[in-house]
Tab-separated table of C-alpha atoms in Angstrom:
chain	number	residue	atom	x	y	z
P	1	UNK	CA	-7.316	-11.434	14.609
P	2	UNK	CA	-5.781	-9.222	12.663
P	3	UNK	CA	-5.841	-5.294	13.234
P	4	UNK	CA	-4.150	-1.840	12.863
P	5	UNK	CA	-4.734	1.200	15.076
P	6	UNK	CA	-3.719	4.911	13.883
P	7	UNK	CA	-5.182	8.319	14.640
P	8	UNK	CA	-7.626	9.371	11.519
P	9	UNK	CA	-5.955	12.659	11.682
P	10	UNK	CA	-3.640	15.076	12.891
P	11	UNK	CA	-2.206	18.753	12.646
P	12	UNK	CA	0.898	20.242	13.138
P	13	UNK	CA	3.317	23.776	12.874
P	14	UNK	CA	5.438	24.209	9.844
P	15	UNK	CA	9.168	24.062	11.580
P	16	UNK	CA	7.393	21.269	14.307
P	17	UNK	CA	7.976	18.198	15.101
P	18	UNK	CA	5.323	15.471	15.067
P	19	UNK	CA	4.653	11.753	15.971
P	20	UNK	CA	2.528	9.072	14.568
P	21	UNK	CA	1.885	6.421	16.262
P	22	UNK	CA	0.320	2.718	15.031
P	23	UNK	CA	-0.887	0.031	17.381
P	24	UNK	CA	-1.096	-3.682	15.673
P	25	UNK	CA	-2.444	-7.106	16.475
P	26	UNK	CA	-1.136	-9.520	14.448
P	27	UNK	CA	-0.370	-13.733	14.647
P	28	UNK	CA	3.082	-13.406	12.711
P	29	UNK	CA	4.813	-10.216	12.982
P	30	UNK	CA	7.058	-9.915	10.358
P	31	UNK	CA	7.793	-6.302	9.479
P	32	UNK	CA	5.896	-3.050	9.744
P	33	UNK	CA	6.160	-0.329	7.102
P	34	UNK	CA	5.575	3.348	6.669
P	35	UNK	CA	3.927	4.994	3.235
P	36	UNK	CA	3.579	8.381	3.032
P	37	UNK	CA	0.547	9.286	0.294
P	38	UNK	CA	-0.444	12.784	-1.000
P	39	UNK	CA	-4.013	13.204	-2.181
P	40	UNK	CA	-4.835	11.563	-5.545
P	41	UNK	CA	-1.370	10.316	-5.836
P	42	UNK	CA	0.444	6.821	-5.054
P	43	UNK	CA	1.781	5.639	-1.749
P	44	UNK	CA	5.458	6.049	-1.896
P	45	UNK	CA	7.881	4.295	0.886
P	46	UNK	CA	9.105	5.865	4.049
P	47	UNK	CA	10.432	3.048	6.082
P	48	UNK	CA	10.925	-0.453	7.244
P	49	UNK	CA	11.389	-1.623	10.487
P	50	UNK	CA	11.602	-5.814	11.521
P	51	UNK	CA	13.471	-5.329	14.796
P	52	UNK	CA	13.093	-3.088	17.778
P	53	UNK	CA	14.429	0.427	17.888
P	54	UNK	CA	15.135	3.496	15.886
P	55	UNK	CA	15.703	4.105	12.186
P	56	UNK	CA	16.772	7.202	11.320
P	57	UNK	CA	16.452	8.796	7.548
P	58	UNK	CA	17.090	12.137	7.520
P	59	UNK	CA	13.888	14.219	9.106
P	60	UNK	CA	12.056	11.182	8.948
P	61	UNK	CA	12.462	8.223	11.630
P	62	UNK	CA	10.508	5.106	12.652
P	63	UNK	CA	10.215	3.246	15.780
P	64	UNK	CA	9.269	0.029	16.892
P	65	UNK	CA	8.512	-1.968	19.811
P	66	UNK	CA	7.313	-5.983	18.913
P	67	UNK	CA	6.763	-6.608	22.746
P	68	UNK	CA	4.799	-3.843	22.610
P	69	UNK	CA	2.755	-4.125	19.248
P	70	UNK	CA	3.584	-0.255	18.671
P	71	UNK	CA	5.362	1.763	16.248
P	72	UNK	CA	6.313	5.034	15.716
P	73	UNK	CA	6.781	7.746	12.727
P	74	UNK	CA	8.622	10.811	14.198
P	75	UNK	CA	9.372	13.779	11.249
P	76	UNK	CA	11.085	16.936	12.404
P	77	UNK	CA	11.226	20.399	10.964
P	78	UNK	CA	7.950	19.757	9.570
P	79	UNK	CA	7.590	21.806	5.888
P	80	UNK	CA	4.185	22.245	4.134
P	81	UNK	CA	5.093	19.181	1.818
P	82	UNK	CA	4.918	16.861	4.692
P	83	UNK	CA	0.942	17.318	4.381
P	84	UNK	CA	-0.174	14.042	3.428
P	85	UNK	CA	-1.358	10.715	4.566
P	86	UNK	CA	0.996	8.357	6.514
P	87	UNK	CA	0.088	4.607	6.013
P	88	UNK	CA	1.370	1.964	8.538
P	89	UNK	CA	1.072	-1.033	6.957
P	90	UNK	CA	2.501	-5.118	8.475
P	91	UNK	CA	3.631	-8.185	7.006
P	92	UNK	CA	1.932	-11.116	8.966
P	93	UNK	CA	2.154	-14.311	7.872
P	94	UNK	CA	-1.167	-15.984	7.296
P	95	UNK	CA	-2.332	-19.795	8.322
P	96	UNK	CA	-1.928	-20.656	4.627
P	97	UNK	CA	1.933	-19.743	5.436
P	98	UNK	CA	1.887	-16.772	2.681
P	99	UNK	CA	2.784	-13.409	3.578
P	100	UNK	CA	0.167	-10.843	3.493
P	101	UNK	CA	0.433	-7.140	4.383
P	102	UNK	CA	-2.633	-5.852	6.460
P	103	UNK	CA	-2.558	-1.912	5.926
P	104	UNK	CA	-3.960	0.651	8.183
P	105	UNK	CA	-6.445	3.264	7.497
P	106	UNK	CA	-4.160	5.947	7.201
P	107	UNK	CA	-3.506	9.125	9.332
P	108	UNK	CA	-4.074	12.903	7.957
P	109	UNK	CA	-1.514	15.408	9.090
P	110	UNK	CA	-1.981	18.538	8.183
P	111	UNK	CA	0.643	20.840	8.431
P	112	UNK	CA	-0.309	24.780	9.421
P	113	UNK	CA	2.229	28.026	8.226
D	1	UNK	CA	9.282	7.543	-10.030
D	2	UNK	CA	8.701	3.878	-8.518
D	3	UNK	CA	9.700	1.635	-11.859
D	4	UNK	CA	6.035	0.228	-11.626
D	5	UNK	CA	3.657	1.776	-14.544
D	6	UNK	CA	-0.344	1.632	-15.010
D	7	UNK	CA	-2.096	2.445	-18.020
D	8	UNK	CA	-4.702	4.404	-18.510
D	9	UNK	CA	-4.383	6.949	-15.525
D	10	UNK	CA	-7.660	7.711	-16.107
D	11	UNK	CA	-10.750	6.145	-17.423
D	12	UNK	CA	-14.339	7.138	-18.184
D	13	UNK	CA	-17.213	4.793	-18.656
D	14	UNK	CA	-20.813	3.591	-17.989
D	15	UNK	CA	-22.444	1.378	-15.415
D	16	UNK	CA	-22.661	-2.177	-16.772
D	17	UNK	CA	-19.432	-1.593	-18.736
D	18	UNK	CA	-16.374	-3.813	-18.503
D	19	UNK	CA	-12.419	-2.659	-18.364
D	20	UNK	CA	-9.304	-3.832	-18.442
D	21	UNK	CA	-6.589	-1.953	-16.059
D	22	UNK	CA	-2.704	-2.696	-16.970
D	23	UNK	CA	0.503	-2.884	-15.087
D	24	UNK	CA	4.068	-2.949	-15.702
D	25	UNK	CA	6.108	-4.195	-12.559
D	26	UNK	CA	9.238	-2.843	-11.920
D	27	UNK	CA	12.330	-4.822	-13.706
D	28	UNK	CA	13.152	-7.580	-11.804
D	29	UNK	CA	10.053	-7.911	-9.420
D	30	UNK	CA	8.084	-11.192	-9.676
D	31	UNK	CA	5.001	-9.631	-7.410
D	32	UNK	CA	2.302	-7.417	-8.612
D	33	UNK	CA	-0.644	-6.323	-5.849
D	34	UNK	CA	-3.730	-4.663	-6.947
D	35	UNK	CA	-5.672	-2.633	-4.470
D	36	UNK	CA	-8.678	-0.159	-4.608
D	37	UNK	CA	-8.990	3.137	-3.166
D	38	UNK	CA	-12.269	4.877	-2.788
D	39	UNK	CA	-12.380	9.038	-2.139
D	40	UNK	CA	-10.877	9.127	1.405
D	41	UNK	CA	-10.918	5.691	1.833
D	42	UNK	CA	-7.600	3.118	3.042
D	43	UNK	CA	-5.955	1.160	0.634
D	44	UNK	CA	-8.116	-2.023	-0.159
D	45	UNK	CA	-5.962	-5.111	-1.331
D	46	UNK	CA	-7.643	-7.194	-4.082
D	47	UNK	CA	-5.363	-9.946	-5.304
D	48	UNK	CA	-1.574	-10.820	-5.559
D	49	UNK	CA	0.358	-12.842	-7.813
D	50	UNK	CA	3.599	-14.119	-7.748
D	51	UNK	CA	5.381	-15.328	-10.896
D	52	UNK	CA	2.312	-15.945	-13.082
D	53	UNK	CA	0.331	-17.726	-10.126
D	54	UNK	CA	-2.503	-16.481	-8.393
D	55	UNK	CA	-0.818	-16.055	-4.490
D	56	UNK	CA	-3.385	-14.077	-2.331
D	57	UNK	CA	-7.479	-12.400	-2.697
D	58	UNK	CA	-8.362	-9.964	-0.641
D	59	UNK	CA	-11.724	-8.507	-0.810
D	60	UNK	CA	-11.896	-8.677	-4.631
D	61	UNK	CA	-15.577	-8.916	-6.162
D	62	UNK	CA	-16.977	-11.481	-8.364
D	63	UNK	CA	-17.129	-8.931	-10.786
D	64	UNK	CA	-13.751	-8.150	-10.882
D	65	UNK	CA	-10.608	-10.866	-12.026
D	66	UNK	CA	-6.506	-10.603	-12.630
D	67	UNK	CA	-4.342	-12.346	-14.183
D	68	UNK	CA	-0.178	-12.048	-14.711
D	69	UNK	CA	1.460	-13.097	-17.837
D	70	UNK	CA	4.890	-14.853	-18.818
D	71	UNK	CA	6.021	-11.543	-19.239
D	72	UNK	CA	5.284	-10.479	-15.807
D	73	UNK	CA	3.154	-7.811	-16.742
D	74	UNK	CA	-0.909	-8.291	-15.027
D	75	UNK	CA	-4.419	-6.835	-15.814
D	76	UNK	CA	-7.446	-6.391	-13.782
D	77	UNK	CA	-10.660	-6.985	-15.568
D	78	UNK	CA	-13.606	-5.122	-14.001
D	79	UNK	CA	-17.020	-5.987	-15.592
D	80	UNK	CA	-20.779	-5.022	-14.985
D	81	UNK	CA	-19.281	-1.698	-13.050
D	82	UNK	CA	-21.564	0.209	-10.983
D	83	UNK	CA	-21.390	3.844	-9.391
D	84	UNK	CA	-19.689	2.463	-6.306
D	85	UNK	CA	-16.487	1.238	-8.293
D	86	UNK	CA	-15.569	4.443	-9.000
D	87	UNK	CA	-12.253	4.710	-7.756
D	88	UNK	CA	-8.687	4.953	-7.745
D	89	UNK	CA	-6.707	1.221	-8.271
D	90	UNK	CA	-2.993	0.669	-7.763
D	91	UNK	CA	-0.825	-1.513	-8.821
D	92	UNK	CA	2.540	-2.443	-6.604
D	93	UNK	CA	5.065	-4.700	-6.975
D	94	UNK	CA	8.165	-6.470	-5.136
D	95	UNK	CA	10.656	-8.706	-5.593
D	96	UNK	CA	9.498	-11.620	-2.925
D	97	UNK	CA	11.617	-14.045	-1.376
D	98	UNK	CA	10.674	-16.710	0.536
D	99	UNK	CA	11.770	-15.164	3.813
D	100	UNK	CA	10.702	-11.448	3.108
D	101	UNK	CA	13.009	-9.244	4.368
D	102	UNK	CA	13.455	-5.289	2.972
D	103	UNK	CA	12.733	-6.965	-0.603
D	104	UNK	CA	9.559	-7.117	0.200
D	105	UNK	CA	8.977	-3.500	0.023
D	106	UNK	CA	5.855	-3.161	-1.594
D	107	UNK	CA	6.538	-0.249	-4.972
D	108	UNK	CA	3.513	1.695	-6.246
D	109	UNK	CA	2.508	2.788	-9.759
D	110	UNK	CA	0.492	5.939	-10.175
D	111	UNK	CA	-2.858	4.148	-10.277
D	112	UNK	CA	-5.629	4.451	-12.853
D	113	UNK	CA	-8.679	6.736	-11.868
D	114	UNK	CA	-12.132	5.163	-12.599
D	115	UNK	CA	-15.154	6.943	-13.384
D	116	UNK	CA	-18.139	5.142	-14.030
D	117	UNK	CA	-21.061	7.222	-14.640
């Protein structure tokens, strides 16, 4: 089946550094993404990762590992704006051979001074 | 500011009430995804079309329905709304291509806040 694993929530230090990790079980890996969504408002992309490694954007970076199922948000010199919700979200492809993007719950970080 | 826009952005109304939610997909992008999100709930996905056609459901009521027009433009119809519907709904589109790729990047609007009292 079809399933995404990521801690409910999290806290961190303003100035920190902090990682989120996302497990998946999917039939057709084809992509994982990262949202990042402040309360009340809309997701807004992070990140896109199809092959293994490291993308780097500034204080923001995603991992991934397809042999692994695993992926990775690392943000550095956290700031009090970087409280939010991080969405990991994957494009499987589905026996009807359509595309379909199974999102996870969401993680909380919450970012003390 | 995604490019994707969603009128109202907020809406007030009684059980047993129908509305109509609109979107605006970015220029360019033949996709539009609705989804659902309770108070401190994930992001639910309803329904996706693709260039006027009716692509993927999700776990979209009986109650509820979508269409997308020539213009590329789509509205979700919600009708005999109860308490429980009360939520925020989004609206994302993307370009799609066959193969997906980056394109595929998934662009929110600002959603529409329910109310139904």
């Amino acid at each position: 089946g079809q399933n995404i694993d990521q801690p409910t929530e999290m806290t961190a230090t303003e100035g920190a550094i902090v990682q989120i990790n996302c497990t998946y079980q999917t039939s057709g890996f084809n992509g994982l993404f990262w949202y990042q969504q402040h309360a009340g408002e809309a997701p807004t992309f992070l990140s896109y990762n199809v092959l293994d490694g490291l993308e780097e954007k500034g204080r923001f970076s995603s991992f991934l590992s397809r042999s692994k199922g695993y992926s990775y948000l690392l943000l550095k010199e956290l700031q009090m704006k970087d409280s939010a919700s991080y969405l990991c979200a994957v494009r499987d492809w589905n026996a009807d051979s359509n595309y379909q993007l199974i999102w996870g719950a969401g993680t909380k970080l919450i970012i003390k001074p | 500011d995604s490019g994707v826009t969603q009128t109202p952005k907020h809406l007030i109304t009684a059980t047993g009430q129908r509305v109509t939610l609109r979107c605006s997909p970015r220029s360019g992008d033949l996709s539009v995804y609705w989804y659902q999100q309770s108070l401190d709930q994930g992001l639910q996905f309803l329904i996706h079309y693709y260039n006027g056609e009716e692509r993927a459901k999700g776990n979209i009521l009986e109650r509820f329905s979508a269409q997308q027009f020539p213009d590329l433009h789509s509205e979700l119809n919600l009708s005999s709304l109860e308490l429980g519907d009360s939520a925020l709904y989004f609206c994302a589109s993307s370009v799609t291509h066959m193969y997906g790729g980056a394109q595929e990047t998934q662009y929110f609007g600002p959603g529409t806040r329910l109310l139904v009292l």
